Tab-separated table of C-alpha atoms in Angstrom:
chain	number	residue	atom	x	y	z
A	1	UNK	CA	6.376	19.997	-1.804
A	2	UNK	CA	6.251	17.051	0.593
A	3	UNK	CA	3.334	14.680	1.066
A	4	UNK	CA	2.616	16.267	4.447
A	5	UNK	CA	2.311	19.699	2.864
A	6	UNK	CA	0.130	18.362	0.070
A	7	UNK	CA	-2.246	16.655	2.484
A	8	UNK	CA	-2.176	19.454	5.028
A	9	UNK	CA	-1.451	17.258	8.042
A	10	UNK	CA	-2.700	18.526	11.370
A	11	UNK	CA	-1.582	17.974	14.917
A	12	UNK	CA	-2.703	14.917	16.884
A	13	UNK	CA	-5.212	17.011	18.795
A	14	UNK	CA	-7.142	17.776	15.621
A	15	UNK	CA	-8.605	14.262	15.562
A	16	UNK	CA	-11.435	15.474	17.819
A	17	UNK	CA	-12.467	18.224	15.401
A	18	UNK	CA	-12.292	15.888	12.410
A	19	UNK	CA	-9.420	17.826	10.838
A	20	UNK	CA	-6.957	14.923	10.883
A	21	UNK	CA	-5.850	13.143	7.720
A	22	UNK	CA	-6.483	9.404	7.333
A	23	UNK	CA	-4.154	7.119	5.386
A	24	UNK	CA	-5.284	3.693	4.192
A	25	UNK	CA	-2.570	1.105	3.524
A	26	UNK	CA	-3.573	-1.673	1.105
A	27	UNK	CA	-1.005	-4.429	0.428
A	28	UNK	CA	-1.581	-6.099	-2.942
A	29	UNK	CA	-0.285	-9.300	-4.486
A	30	UNK	CA	-2.000	-10.517	-7.659
A	31	UNK	CA	-5.247	-8.726	-6.828
A	32	UNK	CA	-6.325	-7.656	-10.316
A	33	UNK	CA	-9.784	-9.153	-9.735
A	34	UNK	CA	-10.447	-6.999	-6.656
A	35	UNK	CA	-8.384	-3.859	-7.123
A	36	UNK	CA	-10.906	-1.590	-8.840
A	37	UNK	CA	-13.697	-2.552	-6.440
A	38	UNK	CA	-11.595	-2.081	-3.298
A	39	UNK	CA	-10.495	1.309	-4.621
A	40	UNK	CA	-14.074	2.388	-5.264
A	41	UNK	CA	-15.361	1.251	-1.880
A	42	UNK	CA	-12.432	2.654	0.093
A	43	UNK	CA	-12.774	6.013	-1.664
A	44	UNK	CA	-16.508	6.113	-0.973
A	45	UNK	CA	-15.995	5.222	2.693
A	46	UNK	CA	-13.285	7.837	3.208
A	47	UNK	CA	-15.386	10.512	1.517
A	48	UNK	CA	-18.134	9.907	4.082
A	49	UNK	CA	-15.676	10.316	6.968
A	50	UNK	CA	-15.337	14.027	6.327
A	51	UNK	CA	-11.543	14.082	6.542
A	52	UNK	CA	-8.624	14.432	4.186
A	53	UNK	CA	-7.236	11.099	3.090
A	54	UNK	CA	-4.677	9.217	1.053
A	55	UNK	CA	-4.603	5.608	-0.129
A	56	UNK	CA	-1.195	3.915	-0.101
A	57	UNK	CA	-1.068	0.776	-2.227
A	58	UNK	CA	1.893	-1.573	-1.804
A	59	UNK	CA	2.517	-3.955	-4.690
A	60	UNK	CA	4.181	-7.024	-3.195
A	61	UNK	CA	5.734	-8.478	-6.335
A	62	UNK	CA	2.526	-9.104	-8.289
A	63	UNK	CA	2.796	-11.199	-11.454
A	64	UNK	CA	-0.575	-10.271	-12.983
A	65	UNK	CA	-1.859	-6.883	-14.163
A	66	UNK	CA	-1.985	-5.419	-10.637
A	67	UNK	CA	1.037	-3.093	-11.191
A	68	UNK	CA	-0.515	-1.691	-14.373
A	69	UNK	CA	-3.854	-1.096	-12.653
A	70	UNK	CA	-2.113	0.652	-9.765
A	71	UNK	CA	-0.342	3.002	-12.156
A	72	UNK	CA	-3.664	3.810	-13.812
A	73	UNK	CA	-5.343	4.469	-10.461
A	74	UNK	CA	-2.548	6.795	-9.400
A	75	UNK	CA	-2.641	8.683	-12.697
A	76	UNK	CA	-6.421	9.079	-12.407
A	77	UNK	CA	-6.293	10.394	-8.819
A	78	UNK	CA	-2.802	11.753	-8.088
A	79	UNK	CA	-4.025	13.774	-5.104
A	80	UNK	CA	-5.136	10.772	-3.066
A	81	UNK	CA	-3.356	7.700	-4.444
A	82	UNK	CA	0.242	6.693	-3.675
A	83	UNK	CA	1.857	3.463	-4.820
A	84	UNK	CA	4.898	1.617	-3.498
A	85	UNK	CA	6.339	-1.122	-5.710
A	86	UNK	CA	8.507	-3.643	-3.873
A	87	UNK	CA	11.354	-5.257	-5.803
A	88	UNK	CA	9.912	-8.757	-5.262
A	89	UNK	CA	7.424	-10.622	-3.112
A	90	UNK	CA	8.558	-10.072	0.481
A	91	UNK	CA	5.365	-11.263	2.150
A	92	UNK	CA	2.224	-9.685	3.541
A	93	UNK	CA	3.666	-8.450	6.837
A	94	UNK	CA	6.584	-6.732	5.113
A	95	UNK	CA	4.252	-5.130	2.578
A	96	UNK	CA	2.174	-3.796	5.464
A	97	UNK	CA	5.335	-2.450	7.096
A	98	UNK	CA	6.347	-0.708	3.869
A	99	UNK	CA	2.920	0.894	3.649
A	100	UNK	CA	3.082	2.104	7.241
A	101	UNK	CA	6.521	3.593	6.614
A	102	UNK	CA	5.184	5.583	3.647
A	103	UNK	CA	1.806	6.609	5.087
A	104	UNK	CA	1.668	10.257	6.120
A	105	UNK	CA	-1.730	10.479	7.814
A	106	UNK	CA	-2.572	11.343	11.405
A	107	UNK	CA	-4.328	7.972	11.507
A	108	UNK	CA	-3.479	4.927	9.398
A	109	UNK	CA	-5.822	2.072	8.464
A	110	UNK	CA	-4.583	-1.345	7.304
A	111	UNK	CA	-6.939	-3.297	5.058
A	112	UNK	CA	-6.349	-6.149	2.606
A	113	UNK	CA	-7.359	-5.919	-1.038
A	114	UNK	CA	-9.413	-9.133	-1.052
A	115	UNK	CA	-12.557	-7.318	0.218
A	116	UNK	CA	-13.030	-9.752	3.090
A	117	UNK	CA	-12.738	-6.806	5.466
A	118	UNK	CA	-15.494	-4.290	4.588
A	119	UNK	CA	-14.129	-0.791	3.829
A	120	UNK	CA	-17.382	0.693	5.131
A	121	UNK	CA	-16.211	-0.100	8.684
A	122	UNK	CA	-13.404	2.450	8.279
A	123	UNK	CA	-15.783	5.305	9.137
A	124	UNK	CA	-16.659	3.631	12.436
A	125	UNK	CA	-12.955	3.201	13.159
A	126	UNK	CA	-12.293	6.858	12.419
A	127	UNK	CA	-15.098	7.856	14.773
A	128	UNK	CA	-13.612	5.741	17.581
A	129	UNK	CA	-10.257	7.365	16.876
A	130	UNK	CA	-11.859	10.783	17.184
A	131	UNK	CA	-13.338	9.627	20.484
A	132	UNK	CA	-9.797	9.277	21.796
A	133	UNK	CA	-8.702	5.709	21.032
A	134	UNK	CA	-5.218	5.209	19.588
A	135	UNK	CA	-5.873	1.755	18.106
A	136	UNK	CA	-9.196	0.472	16.779
A	137	UNK	CA	-8.914	-3.171	15.714
A	138	UNK	CA	-11.570	-5.181	13.908
A	139	UNK	CA	-12.954	-8.235	15.709
A	140	UNK	CA	-14.359	-10.934	13.433
A	141	UNK	CA	-17.719	-12.069	14.777
A	142	UNK	CA	-18.526	-14.090	11.640
A	143	UNK	CA	-16.342	-15.483	8.849
A	144	UNK	CA	-18.258	-16.179	5.654
A	145	UNK	CA	-17.096	-18.517	2.908
A	146	UNK	CA	-14.532	-20.401	4.998
A	147	UNK	CA	-14.302	-24.128	5.657
A	148	UNK	CA	-14.886	-25.729	9.032
A	149	UNK	CA	-11.192	-26.542	9.243
A	150	UNK	CA	-10.227	-22.911	8.591
A	151	UNK	CA	-12.699	-21.689	11.206
A	152	UNK	CA	-11.512	-24.215	13.779
A	153	UNK	CA	-7.804	-23.635	13.086
A	154	UNK	CA	-8.192	-19.844	13.280
A	155	UNK	CA	-10.073	-20.102	16.556
A	156	UNK	CA	-7.469	-22.497	17.951
A	157	UNK	CA	-4.553	-20.291	16.825
A	158	UNK	CA	-5.838	-17.095	18.422
A	159	UNK	CA	-6.470	-18.828	21.729
A	160	UNK	CA	-3.158	-20.670	21.655
A	161	UNK	CA	-1.085	-17.560	21.005
A	162	UNK	CA	-3.039	-15.663	23.652
A	163	UNK	CA	-2.203	-18.386	26.161
A	164	UNK	CA	1.456	-18.689	25.199
A	165	UNK	CA	2.277	-15.046	24.583
A	166	UNK	CA	3.448	-12.639	27.233
A	167	UNK	CA	1.526	-9.933	25.320
A	168	UNK	CA	-2.257	-9.623	25.527
A	169	UNK	CA	-3.208	-10.168	21.867
A	170	UNK	CA	-6.964	-9.730	21.185
A	171	UNK	CA	-8.934	-12.784	20.107
A	172	UNK	CA	-10.219	-13.043	16.515
A	173	UNK	CA	-8.527	-9.802	15.449
A	174	UNK	CA	-6.478	-9.651	12.250
A	175	UNK	CA	-4.491	-6.815	10.712
A	176	UNK	CA	-7.600	-4.793	9.802
A	177	UNK	CA	-7.263	-1.842	12.161
A	178	UNK	CA	-6.773	1.888	12.566
A	179	UNK	CA	-3.723	3.265	14.363
A	180	UNK	CA	-2.857	6.747	15.512
A	181	UNK	CA	0.303	8.353	14.151
A	182	UNK	CA	2.316	7.772	17.332
A	183	UNK	CA	1.458	4.064	17.227
A	184	UNK	CA	2.468	3.838	13.556
A	185	UNK	CA	5.790	5.524	14.298
A	186	UNK	CA	6.411	3.030	17.096
A	187	UNK	CA	5.689	0.040	14.824
A	188	UNK	CA	7.868	1.343	11.986
A	189	UNK	CA	10.728	1.924	14.438
A	190	UNK	CA	10.740	-1.742	15.491
A	191	UNK	CA	13.616	-3.382	13.578
A	192	UNK	CA	12.686	-7.053	13.990
A	193	UNK	CA	12.718	-9.236	10.871
A	194	UNK	CA	10.030	-11.726	11.880
A	195	UNK	CA	7.067	-9.381	11.645
A	196	UNK	CA	3.777	-10.162	13.356
A	197	UNK	CA	2.098	-6.781	13.073
A	198	UNK	CA	-1.007	-7.480	15.137
A	199	UNK	CA	1.186	-8.702	17.988
A	200	UNK	CA	3.525	-5.723	17.658
A	201	UNK	CA	0.585	-3.329	17.918
A	202	UNK	CA	-0.647	-5.101	21.047
A	203	UNK	CA	2.842	-4.959	22.549
A	204	UNK	CA	3.052	-1.214	21.864
A	205	UNK	CA	0.122	-0.588	24.181
A	206	UNK	CA	-1.698	2.763	23.987
A	207	UNK	CA	-5.477	3.044	24.268
A	208	UNK	CA	-7.072	0.248	22.232
A	209	UNK	CA	-10.617	-0.892	21.533
A	210	UNK	CA	-12.198	-3.642	19.438
A	211	UNK	CA	-14.834	-3.072	16.761
A	212	UNK	CA	-16.977	-6.130	15.851
A	213	UNK	CA	-17.731	-6.795	12.190
A	214	UNK	CA	-18.698	-9.632	9.869
A	215	UNK	CA	-15.894	-10.844	7.608
A	216	UNK	CA	-17.058	-11.613	4.092
A	217	UNK	CA	-15.820	-14.257	1.691
A	218	UNK	CA	-13.005	-13.376	-0.694
A	219	UNK	CA	-14.489	-11.403	-3.598
A	220	UNK	CA	-12.156	-12.774	-6.272
A	221	UNK	CA	-8.787	-14.340	-6.898
A	222	UNK	CA	-7.048	-16.950	-4.779
A	223	UNK	CA	-6.061	-16.848	-1.141
A	224	UNK	CA	-2.451	-15.910	-0.440
A	225	UNK	CA	-2.433	-18.003	2.736
A	226	UNK	CA	-2.565	-21.732	1.931
A	227	UNK	CA	-2.211	-24.227	4.765
A	228	UNK	CA	1.608	-24.313	4.777
A	229	UNK	CA	1.841	-20.522	4.832
A	230	UNK	CA	-0.779	-20.308	7.575
A	231	UNK	CA	1.201	-22.730	9.718
A	232	UNK	CA	4.392	-20.742	9.165
A	233	UNK	CA	2.597	-17.529	10.054
A	234	UNK	CA	1.275	-19.147	13.235
A	235	UNK	CA	4.776	-20.306	14.209
A	236	UNK	CA	6.157	-16.809	13.576
A	237	UNK	CA	3.460	-15.288	15.752
A	238	UNK	CA	4.062	-17.687	18.634
A	239	UNK	CA	7.868	-17.588	18.574
A	240	UNK	CA	7.990	-13.805	18.122
A	241	UNK	CA	6.000	-13.158	21.278
A	242	UNK	CA	6.757	-16.035	23.606
A	243	UNK	CA	9.675	-17.971	25.064
A	244	UNK	CA	7.376	-20.647	26.452
A	245	UNK	CA	8.258	-23.132	23.677
A	246	UNK	CA	11.815	-23.076	25.043
A	247	UNK	CA	10.481	-23.874	28.483
A	248	UNK	CA	8.522	-26.730	26.936
A	249	UNK	CA	11.788	-28.528	26.158
A	250	UNK	CA	12.696	-28.284	29.853
A	251	UNK	CA	9.354	-29.779	30.845
A	252	UNK	CA	9.785	-32.571	28.309
A	253	UNK	CA	13.226	-33.285	29.750
A	254	UNK	CA	11.827	-33.579	33.266
A	255	UNK	CA	9.007	-35.762	31.947
A	256	UNK	CA	11.385	-38.167	30.235
A	257	UNK	CA	13.613	-38.258	33.321
A	258	UNK	CA	10.599	-39.039	35.504
A	259	UNK	CA	9.456	-41.844	33.222
A	260	UNK	CA	12.989	-43.248	33.124
A	261	UNK	CA	13.196	-43.136	36.932
A	262	UNK	CA	9.911	-45.011	37.275
A	263	UNK	CA	11.128	-47.590	34.764
A	264	UNK	CA	14.330	-48.084	36.769
A	265	UNK	CA	12.380	-48.529	40.004
A	266	UNK	CA	10.073	-51.012	38.288
A	267	UNK	CA	12.968	-53.017	36.851
A	268	UNK	CA	14.773	-53.150	40.216
A	269	UNK	CA	11.595	-54.159	42.026
A	270	UNK	CA	10.965	-56.941	39.554
A	271	UNK	CA	14.538	-58.161	39.957
A	272	UNK	CA	14.737	-57.973	43.776
A	273	UNK	CA	11.273	-59.064	44.858
A	274	UNK	CA	10.177	-61.464	42.135
A	275	UNK	CA	11.661	-64.147	39.972
A	276	UNK	CA	10.814	-62.199	36.812
A	277	UNK	CA	13.204	-60.175	34.644
A	278	UNK	CA	12.346	-57.175	32.504
A	279	UNK	CA	13.330	-58.710	29.203
A	280	UNK	CA	12.849	-58.036	25.531
A	281	UNK	CA	14.027	-55.453	23.054
A	282	UNK	CA	10.581	-53.815	22.716
A	283	UNK	CA	10.878	-51.786	25.937
A	284	UNK	CA	14.380	-50.639	25.013
A	285	UNK	CA	13.268	-49.737	21.495
A	286	UNK	CA	10.313	-47.692	22.781
A	287	UNK	CA	12.517	-45.911	25.318
A	288	UNK	CA	15.056	-44.967	22.655
A	289	UNK	CA	12.352	-43.644	20.329
A	290	UNK	CA	10.742	-41.685	23.162
A	291	UNK	CA	13.981	-40.032	24.253
A	292	UNK	CA	15.039	-39.423	20.658
A	293	UNK	CA	11.714	-37.769	19.877
A	294	UNK	CA	12.008	-35.441	22.858
A	295	UNK	CA	15.556	-34.522	21.884
A	296	UNK	CA	14.550	-33.751	18.293
A	297	UNK	CA	11.609	-31.621	19.431
A	298	UNK	CA	13.859	-29.680	21.799
A	299	UNK	CA	16.518	-29.195	19.127
A	300	UNK	CA	13.873	-28.055	16.649
A	301	UNK	CA	12.505	-25.456	19.062
A	302	UNK	CA	15.980	-24.142	19.827
A	303	UNK	CA	16.797	-24.165	16.115
A	304	UNK	CA	13.816	-21.934	15.351
A	305	UNK	CA	14.973	-19.347	17.872
A	306	UNK	CA	18.602	-19.579	16.733
A	307	UNK	CA	17.489	-19.155	13.123
A	308	UNK	CA	15.725	-15.956	14.089
A	309	UNK	CA	18.865	-14.693	15.800
A	310	UNK	CA	20.802	-15.470	12.616
A	311	UNK	CA	18.302	-13.508	10.542
A	312	UNK	CA	18.497	-10.536	12.889
A	313	UNK	CA	22.311	-10.623	12.902
A	314	UNK	CA	22.498	-10.224	9.108
A	315	UNK	CA	20.685	-6.874	9.409
A	316	UNK	CA	19.320	-6.957	5.886
A	317	UNK	CA	16.606	-4.437	4.960
A	318	UNK	CA	13.072	-5.574	5.677
A	319	UNK	CA	12.172	-4.911	2.039
A	320	UNK	CA	13.520	-3.240	-1.090
A	321	UNK	CA	11.587	-0.661	-3.099
A	322	UNK	CA	11.670	-0.739	-6.874
A	323	UNK	CA	9.860	2.574	-7.342
A	324	UNK	CA	7.138	4.785	-5.895
A	325	UNK	CA	4.385	6.896	-7.419
A	326	UNK	CA	2.639	9.934	-5.982
A	327	UNK	CA	5.123	10.795	-3.249
A	328	UNK	CA	7.114	13.980	-2.846
A	329	UNK	CA	10.886	14.088	-2.269
A	330	UNK	CA	11.920	11.134	-0.142
A	331	UNK	CA	12.551	12.264	3.443
A	332	UNK	CA	15.636	11.184	5.337
A	333	UNK	CA	14.763	7.960	7.121
A	334	UNK	CA	15.156	7.477	10.855
A	335	UNK	CA	18.108	5.026	10.526
A	336	UNK	CA	19.933	7.549	8.323
A	337	UNK	CA	19.351	10.312	10.848
A	338	UNK	CA	20.603	8.108	13.674
A	339	UNK	CA	23.710	7.159	11.698
A	340	UNK	CA	24.447	10.809	10.902
A	341	UNK	CA	23.993	11.675	14.560
A	342	UNK	CA	26.420	8.944	15.618
A	343	UNK	CA	28.925	10.117	12.994
A	344	UNK	CA	28.737	13.688	14.271
A	345	UNK	CA	29.104	12.492	17.851
A	346	UNK	CA	32.230	10.494	17.007
A	347	UNK	CA	33.656	13.479	15.124
A	348	UNK	CA	33.005	15.799	18.062
A	349	UNK	CA	34.934	13.485	20.367
A	350	UNK	CA	38.052	13.634	18.183
A	351	UNK	CA	40.641	16.313	18.643
A	352	UNK	CA	41.620	18.864	15.965
A	353	UNK	CA	44.563	16.720	14.868
A	354	UNK	CA	42.288	13.690	14.338
A	355	UNK	CA	39.825	15.771	12.331
A	356	UNK	CA	42.608	17.039	10.031
A	357	UNK	CA	43.807	13.467	9.557
A	358	UNK	CA	40.296	12.343	8.561
A	359	UNK	CA	39.999	15.264	6.180
């Protein structure tokens, strides 16, 4: 029996009557300190929603006792708990993608295991979904337990990407959100390697609404986003949803050309109308450094985009699964179906003689 049959999935229209099933995707990486508490609070919140539910944990290459705890949770509640074990640490966005691909609910909630996003808000999200919204994203009105630098950098990042991106990405909204099944299917179908899930959801469109909440401090364990990783995540978000950095190199080129033109006019004026010469190696040295800096910045920007093209061209899987717990027989994935369809189409175009030769 498949997961859909076990859960008794309903049609999309059943969200209004409260008959829809809700899946909660929880990516985990070394979260032994928070796992039992997040499981208890998520289960309590979903029980109050009055709907069928499943909890899909994704172990993203944990090195502590998280995998063992996940196995125990699944054995204790096989009806509601599913677990996906990735073969190594692929990163948060890929773990989220794996969870979305395995979630079977009519609505899917993404929440981290660090308890910074309160599971109790899930019921409010489900209610907004029943009211007809396809995406309900959490908006952080307060962020407890974070440094001034983290608060300032987060505020700056959201406003920068909103200004640079061609997609309207909500301010102060992370990955904590509820999505309708059709939105989840659209996100899973996107093949891009540089995943920025919150931007992908905004790009997908549909009917979306924000839900304000207060973000708590991390309950236990260490953050998985140190400064270097945060900066990389910010770069991925900007470059994945904007080509304006490429245009920046053009503007820098015009700027340097304009400065050079003014310097030429100044040097000629000094030579023709005065007895003074523009002498000294300092001006030449500064000019070389200025032009060299602009060239390196432009090459770096282009290199980032070219590197992404290289990653896409390799067409490696987004993630690899070591094993799963709590799922029924694995369904045929969409890429496999498409490949089979293309194979049948090519076979239909061949004549009888070609088919016998292939056989």
